[in-house]
Short mmCIF file of C-alpha atoms and ligand atoms in Angstrom, two decimals:
data_model
loop_
_atom_site.label_atom_id
_atom_site.label_comp_id
_atom_site.label_asym_id
_atom_site.label_seq_id
_atom_site.Cartn_x
_atom_site.Cartn_y
_atom_site.Cartn_z
CA MET A 3 98.78 158.68 75.93
CA SER A 4 98.94 155.01 77.23
CA LEU A 5 102.19 154.31 75.46
CA MET A 6 103.74 157.45 77.06
CA LEU A 7 102.41 156.07 80.73
CA LEU A 8 103.79 152.57 80.08
CA LEU A 9 107.05 153.90 79.34
CA LEU A 10 107.10 156.03 82.32
CA LEU A 11 105.96 153.30 84.58
CA LEU A 12 108.87 151.18 82.98
CA LEU A 13 111.42 153.89 83.52
CA LEU A 14 110.37 154.21 87.37
CA VAL A 15 110.37 150.73 88.00
CA LEU A 16 114.11 150.51 86.88
CA LEU A 17 114.81 153.75 88.68
CA CYS A 18 113.41 152.18 91.90
CA GLN A 19 114.90 148.83 91.35
CA THR A 20 118.46 150.19 90.50
CA MET A 21 118.53 153.43 92.88
CA VAL A 22 116.33 153.12 95.75
CA LEU A 23 115.90 149.67 96.35
CA PRO A 24 117.79 149.18 99.69
CA GLY A 25 115.93 151.66 101.71
CA LEU A 26 112.72 151.09 99.73
CA SER A 27 109.57 151.89 102.15
CA ALA A 28 105.70 151.90 101.01
CA SER A 29 105.89 156.03 101.79
CA ASP A 30 108.99 156.42 99.40
CA PRO A 31 107.85 159.21 96.94
CA CYS A 32 109.20 156.83 94.10
CA VAL A 33 106.76 154.03 95.33
CA LEU A 34 104.03 156.23 95.59
CA GLU A 35 104.57 157.91 92.23
CA LEU A 36 104.69 154.53 90.80
CA GLU A 37 101.54 153.29 92.25
CA GLU A 38 99.97 156.52 91.01
CA LEU A 39 101.10 155.45 87.38
CA ARG A 40 100.10 152.06 87.93
CA ARG A 41 96.58 153.20 88.79
CA ASP A 42 96.31 155.49 85.90
CA VAL A 43 97.41 152.59 83.34
CA ARG A 44 94.63 150.48 84.84
CA THR A 45 92.20 153.26 84.31
CA LEU A 46 93.06 153.38 80.59
CA GLN A 47 93.04 149.62 80.48
CA ASN A 48 89.53 149.66 81.88
CA LYS A 49 88.47 152.39 79.35
CA LEU A 50 89.74 150.12 76.61
CA LEU A 51 88.14 147.33 77.81
CA ILE A 52 84.64 148.96 78.21
CA GLY A 53 85.08 150.65 74.89
CA ALA A 54 85.95 146.94 72.94
CA TRP A 55 82.84 145.64 74.83
CA GLN A 56 80.62 148.48 73.46
CA LEU A 57 81.84 148.17 70.10
CA THR A 58 81.34 144.18 70.04
CA HIS A 59 78.08 144.71 71.64
CA LEU A 60 77.00 147.12 68.79
CA LYS A 61 78.36 144.96 66.08
CA THR A 62 77.22 141.66 67.25
CA HIS A 63 73.38 142.75 67.83
CA SER A 64 73.20 145.23 65.06
CA TYR A 65 70.03 146.52 66.32
CA THR A 66 68.59 149.81 66.33
CA ILE A 67 67.75 151.82 69.26
CA THR A 68 64.01 151.90 69.61
CA HIS A 69 64.05 154.55 72.43
CA PRO A 70 65.80 158.07 71.77
CA PRO A 71 68.84 158.19 74.16
CA PRO A 72 68.11 160.07 77.17
CA SER A 73 69.36 163.64 77.02
CA THR A 74 71.22 164.89 79.97
CA ASN A 75 69.26 167.32 81.23
CA GLN A 76 66.16 165.30 81.89
CA THR A 77 65.39 163.82 85.33
CA GLU A 78 65.16 160.18 86.07
CA GLU A 79 61.36 160.79 86.65
CA HIS A 80 60.90 162.17 83.11
CA ARG A 81 62.83 159.47 81.66
CA THR A 82 61.20 156.43 83.29
CA GLY A 83 57.91 158.06 83.61
CA ALA A 84 57.13 156.86 80.18
CA LEU A 85 57.74 153.39 81.25
CA ALA A 86 54.51 153.56 83.51
CA SER A 87 52.16 152.78 80.60
CA LEU A 88 54.47 149.45 79.86
CA PRO A 89 52.60 146.13 79.83
CA PRO A 90 52.05 145.00 83.32
CA ALA A 91 53.85 142.43 85.14
CA GLY A 92 53.73 138.68 83.89
CA SER A 93 52.15 139.68 80.54
CA LEU A 94 54.80 137.34 78.93
CA ILE A 95 55.71 133.74 79.85
CA VAL A 96 58.97 133.01 78.24
CA ASP A 97 61.80 130.95 79.31
CA ASP A 98 64.44 133.35 78.48
CA LYS A 99 67.71 132.92 80.66
CA ASP A 100 67.77 136.67 81.55
CA CYS A 101 66.91 140.09 80.22
CA SER A 102 69.63 139.92 77.59
CA GLU A 103 68.07 136.91 76.02
CA LEU A 104 64.77 138.52 76.02
CA PHE A 105 66.20 141.66 74.69
CA ASP A 106 68.19 139.66 71.68
CA ARG A 107 64.79 137.41 70.96
CA ARG A 108 62.11 140.44 70.96
CA ARG A 109 63.49 143.65 71.81
CA PRO A 110 60.75 144.70 74.03
CA GLY A 111 60.55 148.10 76.14
CA SER A 112 61.49 148.14 79.63
CA GLY A 113 59.50 146.61 82.10
CA PHE A 114 58.97 143.43 84.63
CA TYR A 115 59.63 140.07 82.84
CA ARG A 116 59.51 136.56 83.54
CA ILE A 117 63.00 134.79 83.03
CA ARG A 118 64.21 131.35 84.07
CA PRO A 119 67.80 131.63 84.94
CA ARG A 120 68.09 127.87 85.43
CA VAL A 121 65.96 124.82 83.75
CA ASP A 122 65.55 123.51 87.37
CA GLN A 123 64.16 126.40 89.04
CA GLU A 124 60.61 128.15 88.45
CA PRO A 125 60.70 131.31 86.38
CA VAL A 126 61.21 134.45 88.36
CA LEU A 127 59.72 137.87 87.77
CA VAL A 128 62.44 140.80 87.22
CA TYR A 129 62.76 144.09 85.89
CA CYS A 130 64.53 144.43 82.35
CA ASP A 131 66.30 147.74 81.39
CA MET A 132 66.09 147.44 77.70
CA GLU A 133 67.62 151.21 77.44
CA ASP A 134 71.19 152.10 78.03
CA GLY A 135 72.22 149.16 75.41
CA GLY A 136 69.50 146.90 76.34
CA GLY A 137 69.39 143.56 78.02
CA TRP A 138 70.15 144.63 81.76
CA THR A 139 68.77 142.39 84.53
CA VAL A 140 68.29 144.88 87.57
CA ILE A 141 68.93 143.18 90.88
CA GLN A 142 68.59 146.33 92.96
CA ARG A 143 66.79 149.42 92.88
CA ARG A 144 66.17 152.17 95.51
CA ARG A 145 64.02 155.18 94.56
CA HIS A 146 61.85 156.58 97.41
CA GLY A 147 62.75 154.62 100.62
CA ARG A 148 59.27 153.14 101.12
CA VAL A 149 61.05 149.42 101.22
CA ASP A 150 62.85 148.93 104.34
CA PHE A 151 66.00 147.36 103.30
CA ASN A 152 67.08 146.18 106.84
CA ARG A 153 66.22 142.66 106.65
CA ASP A 154 67.41 139.04 107.62
CA TRP A 155 69.35 136.54 105.60
CA VAL A 156 66.16 134.77 104.34
CA ASP A 157 64.87 137.85 102.95
CA TYR A 158 68.18 138.66 101.12
CA ARG A 159 68.45 135.18 99.77
CA ASP A 160 64.96 135.02 98.04
CA GLY A 161 64.37 138.57 97.29
CA PHE A 162 61.90 141.32 98.52
CA GLY A 163 60.38 144.57 97.61
CA ASP A 164 57.86 145.22 95.15
CA PHE A 165 57.95 144.11 91.40
CA LYS A 166 55.09 145.98 89.93
CA LEU A 167 55.67 149.57 89.04
CA TRP A 168 58.42 151.44 87.09
CA ASN A 169 59.79 152.99 90.20
CA ASP A 170 59.42 149.92 92.69
CA GLU A 171 62.02 149.16 95.23
CA PHE A 172 63.55 145.77 95.46
CA TRP A 173 66.42 143.10 96.00
CA LEU A 174 66.15 140.39 93.37
CA GLY A 175 67.64 137.94 96.01
CA ASN A 176 70.97 136.37 96.31
CA GLU A 177 69.80 133.16 94.99
CA HIS A 178 68.28 134.58 91.66
CA ILE A 179 71.83 136.70 91.59
CA HIS A 180 73.66 133.60 91.70
CA SER A 181 71.68 131.72 89.27
CA LEU A 182 72.40 134.62 86.90
CA VAL A 183 76.06 134.99 87.35
CA LYS A 184 77.29 131.44 87.93
CA ASP A 185 78.03 130.68 84.24
CA GLY A 186 79.77 132.80 82.10
CA GLU A 187 81.16 136.64 82.47
CA ASN A 188 78.97 139.16 83.34
CA LEU A 189 79.09 142.96 83.39
CA VAL A 190 77.56 144.77 86.30
CA LYS A 191 76.44 148.67 85.99
CA ILE A 192 75.65 150.78 88.89
CA ASP A 193 73.83 153.60 88.17
CA LEU A 194 73.68 156.42 90.98
CA MET A 195 71.63 160.00 91.54
CA ASP A 196 72.17 162.38 94.26
CA TRP A 197 69.46 164.58 95.65
CA SER A 198 70.24 167.50 93.18
CA GLY A 199 69.63 165.03 90.23
CA GLU A 200 73.16 164.51 89.33
CA LYS A 201 74.38 160.96 87.92
CA THR A 202 76.97 159.08 87.84
CA HIS A 203 77.52 155.36 87.07
CA VAL A 204 80.44 152.72 87.57
CA TYR A 205 80.86 149.29 85.64
CA TYR A 206 82.69 146.04 87.10
CA GLN A 207 83.75 143.54 84.88
CA ASN A 208 83.40 139.81 85.79
CA PHE A 209 80.84 140.21 88.63
CA ARG A 210 79.89 136.93 90.46
CA ILE A 211 78.67 135.42 93.73
CA THR A 212 79.18 132.25 95.06
CA GLU A 213 76.50 129.60 96.41
CA GLU A 214 74.71 130.05 99.50
CA LYS A 215 77.01 127.77 101.45
CA ASP A 216 80.02 130.00 100.99
CA SER A 217 77.47 132.98 101.94
CA TYR A 218 77.41 134.16 98.55
CA ARG A 219 80.90 135.59 98.76
CA LEU A 220 81.51 138.39 96.34
CA ARG A 221 84.14 138.62 93.05
CA TYR A 222 84.60 141.20 90.76
CA GLY A 223 87.30 142.28 88.06
CA VAL A 224 88.14 145.73 86.91
CA TYR A 225 86.44 148.88 87.58
CA SER A 226 85.63 151.36 85.15
CA GLY A 227 83.29 154.43 85.20
CA ARG A 228 82.90 157.89 87.08
CA GLY A 229 81.74 157.32 90.53
CA GLY A 230 85.03 155.79 91.88
CA ASP A 231 85.98 152.41 92.77
CA ALA A 232 83.70 152.46 96.16
CA LEU A 233 83.63 148.56 96.17
CA SER A 234 87.15 148.13 96.40
CA GLY A 235 87.20 150.84 99.44
CA GLY A 236 88.39 153.75 97.37
CA GLY A 237 91.95 153.39 96.30
CA ARG A 238 94.31 153.84 99.08
CA MET A 239 95.82 150.89 100.84
CA VAL A 240 94.18 151.55 104.40
CA GLU A 241 90.76 151.96 103.01
CA GLN A 242 90.99 148.86 100.97
CA TRP A 243 92.13 146.73 103.91
CA SER A 244 89.04 147.77 105.73
CA ALA A 245 86.77 148.47 103.18
CA SER A 246 87.33 146.45 100.01
CA LEU A 247 84.42 144.03 99.18
CA SER A 248 86.26 141.84 96.79
CA GLY A 249 86.21 138.46 98.29
CA MET A 250 83.85 138.89 101.32
CA GLN A 251 80.89 136.89 102.31
CA PHE A 252 77.52 138.50 102.77
CA SER A 253 75.94 139.76 105.72
CA THR A 254 72.69 140.42 107.31
CA ARG A 255 71.68 141.70 110.65
CA ASP A 256 70.93 137.97 111.63
CA GLN A 257 73.97 136.66 110.06
CA ASP A 258 77.58 138.06 110.86
CA HIS A 259 80.24 137.10 108.27
CA ASP A 260 82.21 140.54 107.98
CA ARG A 261 85.51 140.80 109.23
CA TYR A 262 84.76 143.34 111.80
CA LEU A 263 85.36 141.34 115.04
CA GLN A 264 83.93 143.59 117.60
CA GLY A 265 80.20 143.70 115.88
CA SER A 266 78.14 143.55 113.35
CA CYS A 267 78.21 145.87 110.36
CA ALA A 268 74.90 144.71 108.90
CA GLN A 269 73.21 145.98 112.21
CA GLU A 270 75.52 149.17 112.37
CA ASN A 271 74.73 150.08 108.35
CA ARG A 272 71.26 149.05 108.46
CA GLY A 273 71.14 146.54 105.04
CA GLY A 274 72.54 143.36 104.05
CA TRP A 275 75.65 143.57 102.08
CA TRP A 276 79.26 142.21 101.35
CA TYR A 277 80.86 143.78 104.70
CA ASN A 278 84.41 143.93 105.45
CA ARG A 279 85.31 145.93 108.43
CA CYS A 280 82.97 147.61 107.17
CA HIS A 281 82.56 149.73 103.80
CA ALA A 282 82.86 152.67 101.51
CA ALA A 283 79.94 151.64 99.26
CA ASN A 284 76.52 150.66 101.12
CA LEU A 285 73.93 150.64 98.75
CA ASN A 286 71.14 148.75 100.84
CA GLY A 287 71.87 150.97 103.87
CA LYS A 288 69.33 153.46 105.47
CA PHE A 289 67.42 155.71 103.01
CA TYR A 290 67.89 159.46 104.55
CA ARG A 291 65.80 161.81 102.71
CA GLY A 292 67.97 165.06 101.49
CA GLY A 293 71.54 163.58 101.20
CA VAL A 294 73.53 164.69 103.90
CA TYR A 295 73.08 163.16 107.33
CA LYS A 296 74.45 162.59 110.70
CA GLY A 297 74.84 159.60 112.91
CA LEU A 298 76.58 157.21 115.04
CA TYR A 299 77.62 155.09 111.78
CA ASP A 300 77.82 155.92 108.08
CA ASN A 301 74.86 153.82 107.33
CA GLY A 302 73.17 155.65 104.56
CA VAL A 303 72.59 154.67 100.89
CA VAL A 304 76.33 155.50 100.18
CA TRP A 305 78.83 155.44 97.50
CA GLY A 306 82.25 156.96 99.21
CA THR A 307 83.82 157.67 96.34
CA TRP A 308 81.44 160.03 94.60
CA ARG A 309 79.46 161.78 97.53
CA GLY A 310 81.13 160.54 100.57
CA LEU A 311 80.23 158.06 103.51
CA TRP A 312 77.84 161.07 104.96
CA TYR A 313 75.65 161.53 101.91
CA SER A 314 72.94 159.30 101.59
CA LEU A 315 71.90 158.84 97.72
CA ARG A 316 68.41 159.09 96.04
CA HIS A 317 68.20 156.68 93.10
CA THR A 318 70.54 153.33 92.82
CA THR A 319 70.04 150.56 90.24
CA ILE A 320 72.56 147.73 90.21
CA LYS A 321 71.98 145.77 86.82
CA LEU A 322 73.47 142.91 85.06
CA ARG A 323 74.53 141.96 81.56
CA PRO A 324 76.48 138.87 80.22
CA LEU A 325 79.69 139.47 78.33
CA LEU A 326 80.23 136.51 76.61
CA SER A 327 77.00 135.06 75.67
CA LEU A 328 76.90 137.90 73.16
CA ASP A 329 79.00 136.20 70.64
CA SER A 330 76.77 132.71 71.25
CA LEU A 331 73.78 134.60 70.71
CA ALA A 332 75.06 135.90 67.46
CA GLY A 333 75.06 132.61 66.10
CA SER A 334 72.34 130.70 67.70
CA GLY A 335 70.01 131.81 65.06
CA ALA A 336 68.22 134.58 67.60
CA GLY A 337 65.54 136.08 65.09
CA PRO A 338 62.67 138.19 65.72
CA ASP A 339 60.29 136.71 67.68
CA GLY A 340 57.30 134.62 65.70
CA1 LIG B 425 81.41 141.11 112.75
#
């Protein structure tokens, strides 16, 4: 399948170059078809990458999954409801770098744990998602709209929200996120659920943000998943120009680093985010009950490529896991906790 696509792509490149090069424009059917094929090839490459990662992950760890995999007809409430009985926050004082190290060392259940992304900093309390392959450090969660995400720079830098219960909402904090992703390669997974209980997810490889003096600029690699590449604006060039968040700095209502010269994306969209002019994804936006909303601005909890800009999602989770540390961990003698 992928070989056929590659051959077709090659053929089209040759055709474009030999036959229609002189008058070639962006709207030329040949160019459009070529673009579409390129996207297909990229999608296939992404699928292969994620598949390879999952295989490596399973091989390296050779762990048994202690939780049964969630069945597709279960609601999020049913699934995570079981976590309410987990040990309370702060029950473990450890020096694991992130949830992935903790998972490899002890394989505990999902819950709040102290991790220490940097040795020169105090440990920080995070929610570790130990299902879904395990070892995910959760950096953002929306569940019920009780936490206000329309906040200033300092709050987004240091983190805010509640860090106690299984359904608490929070932003881990840009400084902590930076510490987590500054070394090595990370995979980010974004889990989304709409108001009818339907779920989707996306992956981005090599997710990272720069330090505060560069306003936590966002970088990420290849996309994969079912929810669409909303971080990159949704696909077409026009949307990418105005809504791709790759390379964007972080903005809040009191610090405007977006590319929208006439105003502040953070103020209009009610959240802190890596706005461009402004977005096709706004996961820290305003929480609207029921999904569909109206207003002057598309400022809901939005993943544009899945439910559109005028649908505010019910549940969101952004979580991280290192990719390369899997190999190093396998050789580090990380055994059962003594
Ligand atoms: Ca602006």
